[in-house]
Amino acid sequence: MIGILVPILTLWVNLVLLSLGLAVIYGSSRILNLAHGAFFALGGYLASYSAFKIGLAGVALAPAISLPAGVLFYYYIKGLASGELEQVTSTYALLLIMEGLFKYVFGVGNYTASDQAAALGAMALGNVQLPISYLLGFATAAVALGGFAYYLNKTRSGMYARAFIDDREIAEAFGVNAKAVEILLVTLGVFLAVLGGAVASMWQAYGLGVAAEVLPYAFAVIVIGGLDSIWGVAAAAALVSVLRTVVVYLYPELELVILYLVVLAVLALRPRGLFARHARSV
Amino acid sequence: MYLAAATAAYFLGGSFGVYEAGYILAWSLPVLATAILLEYGLVNFGVAMYFAAGAYAVALLYKYAGMRDLLVGLASAMASGAALGISLGYVLGKLRGLYYALANLSISMVVYGVLVKFYWLTGGSNGVYVPRPLAFGHALNSSSLYWIAAISAGAGLLIMASFLESRLGRVAEGIRINELRATALGANPRLHVAAATALSGALAALGGALVAYLTDIVTPDYSYWTASGELVVAALIGALASRTYGFLIGAAVYQLLRLWSYQFASPELVIGSALLLIAAIWRMRFSRRLD
């Protein structure tokens, strides 16, 4: 019984950071970022590569790239992605460009930091071995979520950010520096995705197509959880992880299908998401 | 003008040129499907599932009933596309914007999941082999298929032109510009969207069947979300160029770009950069928006 918690845990860690990043980017710039999976893959590739070069500590270095990457991404979307339809072309083009760069720089093999992570050992929970790296990943995700929640709710800058996401024009009228907040939030969104990818490199392999593969899951999580709150996204990620893992154990044919059936059910019954705070047009 | 271009392509291209031109014309049909829905202001990220429905209709007809007849194949493909289209169009007809896009993406991934996982029915990720179709007892070669694709794309052109001028097309524009006003004027957006999705489904499925005949194999990848993404990008490129001819232009530009990019070590990089260039150039020359 406990054995099923282990894959649920890792899937949750993968999903929550990725989806939260997507939600933050959408909330701040109203851009549906089709290239978001590519940032996840970027984190994974860089973490695996640096773990290979300097050991497991290298995984912690990888998210640093997200700071310049996030700022560059902000200017990219400001310049080329303002209309709803232009967004699609530009972010899809960015996805292709990043996948192409990965192929060019990293080649077509599989990258992972799981060998270095295995050196940490495992602890026994009942009759199940729980690798320490999984716990480390979970701890990182929990700290990131907690830190983000603290930032949003307890700091002045976070208050501006919340106001900005809720209603941009009124926030600007009240004197919030819209440009600064937006750059900050977009970079934060990219950072979360890259962090998610870096952490997941401890158990996941990165190769071609990972960027495109994870994106629908992120979409599914933010549709189910709603775009309003961090805890909504975290809870939705937990729901998706549990659902998918249980289905894989019980009825594997439905593995790819069950998630999207749930998304459709949510869209039909509670389109704002299961954990929406208030009715707000997105 | 279309007939001239189609005939020129046939005689100027070598056998590969004819094959590739046929592929472009067949692929332009799902692009047309996406473009029709774009007229409503709806960005549909799941048109690939109608494309896959048509392709698999033809493939499974052969696999289980040994049916190779061209007209039966095309008709059943269009019927499955239309059936899927009208049901999904009605069910999702109230959604707009982001949620519409994601809902269609989800359903197309459900279709993908079914095609991959229920492998004893659908052949799984290996796909299903599709032989060349028979018309009046003779197997068709690439040249004949080219003309069939050309005729279908030409029919698509006529459909698009008449759609834009018709009542359906005017209501579409109304829904795109201001849905509340269109409803106040008496249109039922949900029914219109359902009808348009049925039409799009039929057209995309026809394209799927033609591509299946041309390439001899159908795989679940036909329904993957990146396939829909390619269709949306091609439709957008085309829409920026022309409302009626857009689907042909977009399909041609995208497929020729893709072909050209294969000579490089990293084709995705080339395609992505080229798309970016196109988006940037159009943005500089035209401040015209579609929404």
Coordinates of N, CA, C and O in Angstrom, one line a residue, chain A residues 19-20 22-23 26 32 215-229 232-237 239-240 259-276 282, chain B residues 92 95-107:
Chain A
S19 N 3.5 23.2 -13.2 CA 2.2 23.8 -13.4 C 2.1 25.2 -12.7 O 1.4 26.1 -13.2
L20 N 2.7 25.3 -11.5 CA 2.6 26.6 -10.8 C 3.3 27.6 -11.7 O 2.8 28.8 -11.8
L22 N 3.5 27.7 -14.9 CA 2.6 28.0 -16.0 C 1.5 28.9 -15.5 O 1.2 29.9 -16.2
A23 N 1.0 28.6 -14.4 CA -0.1 29.5 -13.8 C 0.3 30.9 -13.6 O -0.4 31.8 -13.8
Y26 N 0.8 32.7 -16.8 CA -0.5 33.1 -17.4 C -1.2 34.2 -16.6 O -1.7 35.1 -17.2
L32 N -0.5 32.1 -22.8 CA -0.5 30.7 -22.7 C 0.8 30.1 -23.2 O 1.0 30.1 -24.4
L215 N 3.9 19.1 -21.4 CA 3.1 20.3 -21.4 C 1.6 20.0 -21.2 O 0.9 20.7 -20.5
P216 N 1.0 19.0 -21.9 CA -0.4 18.7 -21.7 C -0.7 18.4 -20.2 O -1.8 18.7 -19.7
Y217 N 0.2 17.8 -19.5 CA 0.0 17.5 -18.0 C -0.1 18.8 -17.3 O -1.0 19.0 -16.4
A218 N 0.8 19.8 -17.6 CA 0.7 21.1 -16.9 C -0.6 21.8 -17.2 O -1.3 22.3 -16.3
F219 N -1.1 21.7 -18.5 CA -2.4 22.3 -18.8 C -3.5 21.7 -18.0 O -4.4 22.3 -17.5
A220 N -3.4 20.3 -18.0 CA -4.5 19.6 -17.3 C -4.5 20.0 -15.8 O -5.6 20.3 -15.3
V221 N -3.3 20.2 -15.2 CA -3.3 20.5 -13.8 C -3.9 21.9 -13.6 O -4.7 22.2 -12.7
I222 N -3.5 22.9 -14.4 CA -4.1 24.2 -14.2 C -5.5 24.3 -14.5 O -6.3 25.1 -13.9
V223 N -6.0 23.5 -15.5 CA -7.5 23.6 -15.7 C -8.2 23.0 -14.5 O -9.2 23.5 -14.1
I224 N -7.7 21.9 -14.0 CA -8.4 21.2 -12.9 C -8.3 22.1 -11.6 O -9.3 22.3 -10.9
G225 N -7.1 22.7 -11.4 CA -7.0 23.4 -10.1 C -7.5 24.8 -10.2 O -7.7 25.5 -9.2
G226 N -7.6 25.4 -11.4 CA -8.0 26.8 -11.5 C -6.7 27.6 -11.4 O -5.7 27.2 -10.9
L227 N -6.8 28.9 -12.0 CA -5.6 29.7 -12.1 C -5.5 30.6 -10.9 O -4.7 31.5 -10.9
D228 N -6.3 30.4 -9.9 CA -6.4 31.4 -8.8 C -5.4 31.3 -7.7 O -5.0 32.3 -7.1
S229 N -5.2 30.1 -7.2 CA -4.4 30.0 -6.0 C -3.3 29.0 -6.1 O -3.4 28.0 -6.8
G232 N -4.5 25.6 -4.8 CA -5.3 25.0 -5.8 C -4.5 24.2 -6.8 O -4.8 23.0 -7.1
V233 N -3.4 24.8 -7.2 CA -2.5 24.1 -8.2 C -1.9 22.9 -7.5 O -1.8 21.8 -8.1
A234 N -1.4 23.1 -6.2 CA -0.8 22.0 -5.5 C -1.7 20.8 -5.3 O -1.4 19.7 -5.5
A235 N -3.0 21.2 -5.0 CA -4.0 20.1 -4.7 C -4.3 19.4 -6.0 O -4.5 18.2 -6.1
A236 N -4.4 20.2 -7.1 CA -4.8 19.6 -8.4 C -3.6 18.7 -8.8 O -3.9 17.6 -9.4
A237 N -2.4 19.1 -8.6 CA -1.2 18.3 -9.0 C -1.3 17.0 -8.2 O -1.0 15.9 -8.7
L239 N -4.0 15.6 -7.0 CA -5.1 14.8 -7.5 C -4.7 14.1 -8.8 O -5.0 12.9 -9.0
V240 N -4.0 14.8 -9.7 CA -3.6 14.2 -10.9 C -2.6 13.1 -10.7 O -2.7 12.0 -11.3
L259 N -6.7 11.1 -17.3 CA -6.4 12.5 -17.0 C -7.3 13.4 -17.7 O -7.9 14.4 -17.2
Y260 N -7.3 13.2 -19.0 CA -8.1 14.2 -19.9 C -9.6 14.1 -19.7 O -10.3 15.0 -19.9
L261 N -10.0 12.9 -19.3 CA -11.4 12.7 -19.0 C -11.8 13.6 -17.8 O -12.8 14.3 -17.7
V262 N -10.9 13.6 -16.8 CA -11.1 14.4 -15.6 C -11.1 15.9 -16.0 O -11.9 16.7 -15.5
V263 N -10.1 16.3 -16.9 CA -10.1 17.7 -17.3 C -11.4 18.1 -18.0 O -12.0 19.1 -17.7
L264 N -11.9 17.2 -18.8 CA -13.2 17.5 -19.5 C -14.3 17.6 -18.5 O -15.2 18.5 -18.6
A265 N -14.3 16.7 -17.5 CA -15.4 16.8 -16.5 C -15.3 18.1 -15.8 O -16.4 18.8 -15.5
V266 N -14.1 18.5 -15.4 CA -14.0 19.8 -14.7 C -14.5 21.0 -15.6 O -15.2 21.9 -15.1
L267 N -14.1 20.9 -16.8 CA -14.5 22.0 -17.8 C -16.0 22.0 -17.9 O -16.6 23.1 -18.1
A268 N -16.6 20.9 -17.9 CA -18.1 20.8 -18.0 C -18.8 21.3 -16.8 O -19.8 22.0 -16.8
L269 N -18.2 20.9 -15.6 CA -19.0 21.1 -14.4 C -18.5 22.4 -13.6 O -19.3 23.2 -13.1
R270 N -17.2 22.6 -13.5 CA -16.7 23.8 -12.8 C -15.5 24.4 -13.6 O -14.4 24.2 -13.3
P271 N -15.9 25.1 -14.7 CA -14.9 25.6 -15.6 C -13.8 26.5 -15.0 O -12.7 26.6 -15.6
R272 N -14.1 27.1 -13.9 CA -13.1 28.0 -13.3 C -12.1 27.1 -12.5 O -11.1 27.7 -12.0
G273 N -12.3 25.8 -12.5 CA -11.3 25.0 -11.7 C -11.9 24.6 -10.4 O -12.8 25.3 -9.9
L274 N -11.4 23.5 -9.9 CA -12.0 23.0 -8.7 C -11.8 23.8 -7.5 O -12.5 23.8 -6.5
F275 N -10.7 24.6 -7.5 CA -10.3 25.3 -6.3 C -10.3 26.8 -6.5 O -9.5 27.6 -5.9
A276 N -11.1 27.3 -7.4 CA -11.2 28.7 -7.7 C -11.7 29.5 -6.5 O -12.6 29.1 -5.8
V282 N -11.3 34.9 -16.8 CA -9.9 34.7 -17.1 C -9.5 35.3 -18.4 O -10.1 35.0 -19.4
Chain B
L92 N -18.7 21.2 -26.6 CA -17.7 22.3 -26.2 C -18.1 23.6 -26.7 O -17.4 24.6 -26.6
L95 N -17.6 26.9 -24.6 CA -16.3 27.4 -24.2 C -15.7 28.3 -25.1 O -15.9 28.3 -26.3
R96 N -14.9 29.2 -24.6 CA -14.2 30.2 -25.5 C -12.7 30.3 -25.0 O -12.4 29.9 -23.9
G97 N -11.9 30.8 -25.9 CA -10.6 31.2 -25.5 C -9.7 30.1 -25.1 O -9.7 29.0 -25.7
L98 N -9.0 30.3 -24.0 CA -8.1 29.3 -23.4 C -8.8 28.0 -23.1 O -8.2 26.9 -23.5
Y99 N -10.0 28.0 -22.5 CA -10.6 26.8 -22.1 C -11.0 26.0 -23.3 O -11.0 24.7 -23.3
Y100 N -11.5 26.6 -24.4 CA -11.8 25.9 -25.6 C -10.6 25.2 -26.2 O -10.6 24.0 -26.5
A101 N -9.5 26.0 -26.2 CA -8.2 25.4 -26.8 C -7.8 24.2 -26.0 O -7.5 23.1 -26.5
L102 N -7.8 24.3 -24.6 CA -7.3 23.2 -23.8 C -8.3 22.0 -23.8 O -7.9 20.9 -23.7
A103 N -9.6 22.3 -23.9 CA -10.5 21.2 -23.9 C -10.3 20.4 -25.2 O -10.3 19.1 -25.1
N104 N -10.2 21.0 -26.3 CA -9.9 20.3 -27.5 C -8.6 19.6 -27.5 O -8.5 18.4 -28.0
L105 N -7.6 20.2 -26.9 CA -6.3 19.5 -26.8 C -6.5 18.3 -25.9 O -5.9 17.2 -26.3
S106 N -7.2 18.4 -24.8 CA -7.4 17.2 -24.0 C -8.1 16.1 -24.7 O -7.7 14.9 -24.6
I107 N -9.2 16.4 -25.5 CA -9.9 15.3 -26.2 C -9.0 14.7 -27.2 O -9.0 13.5 -27.4

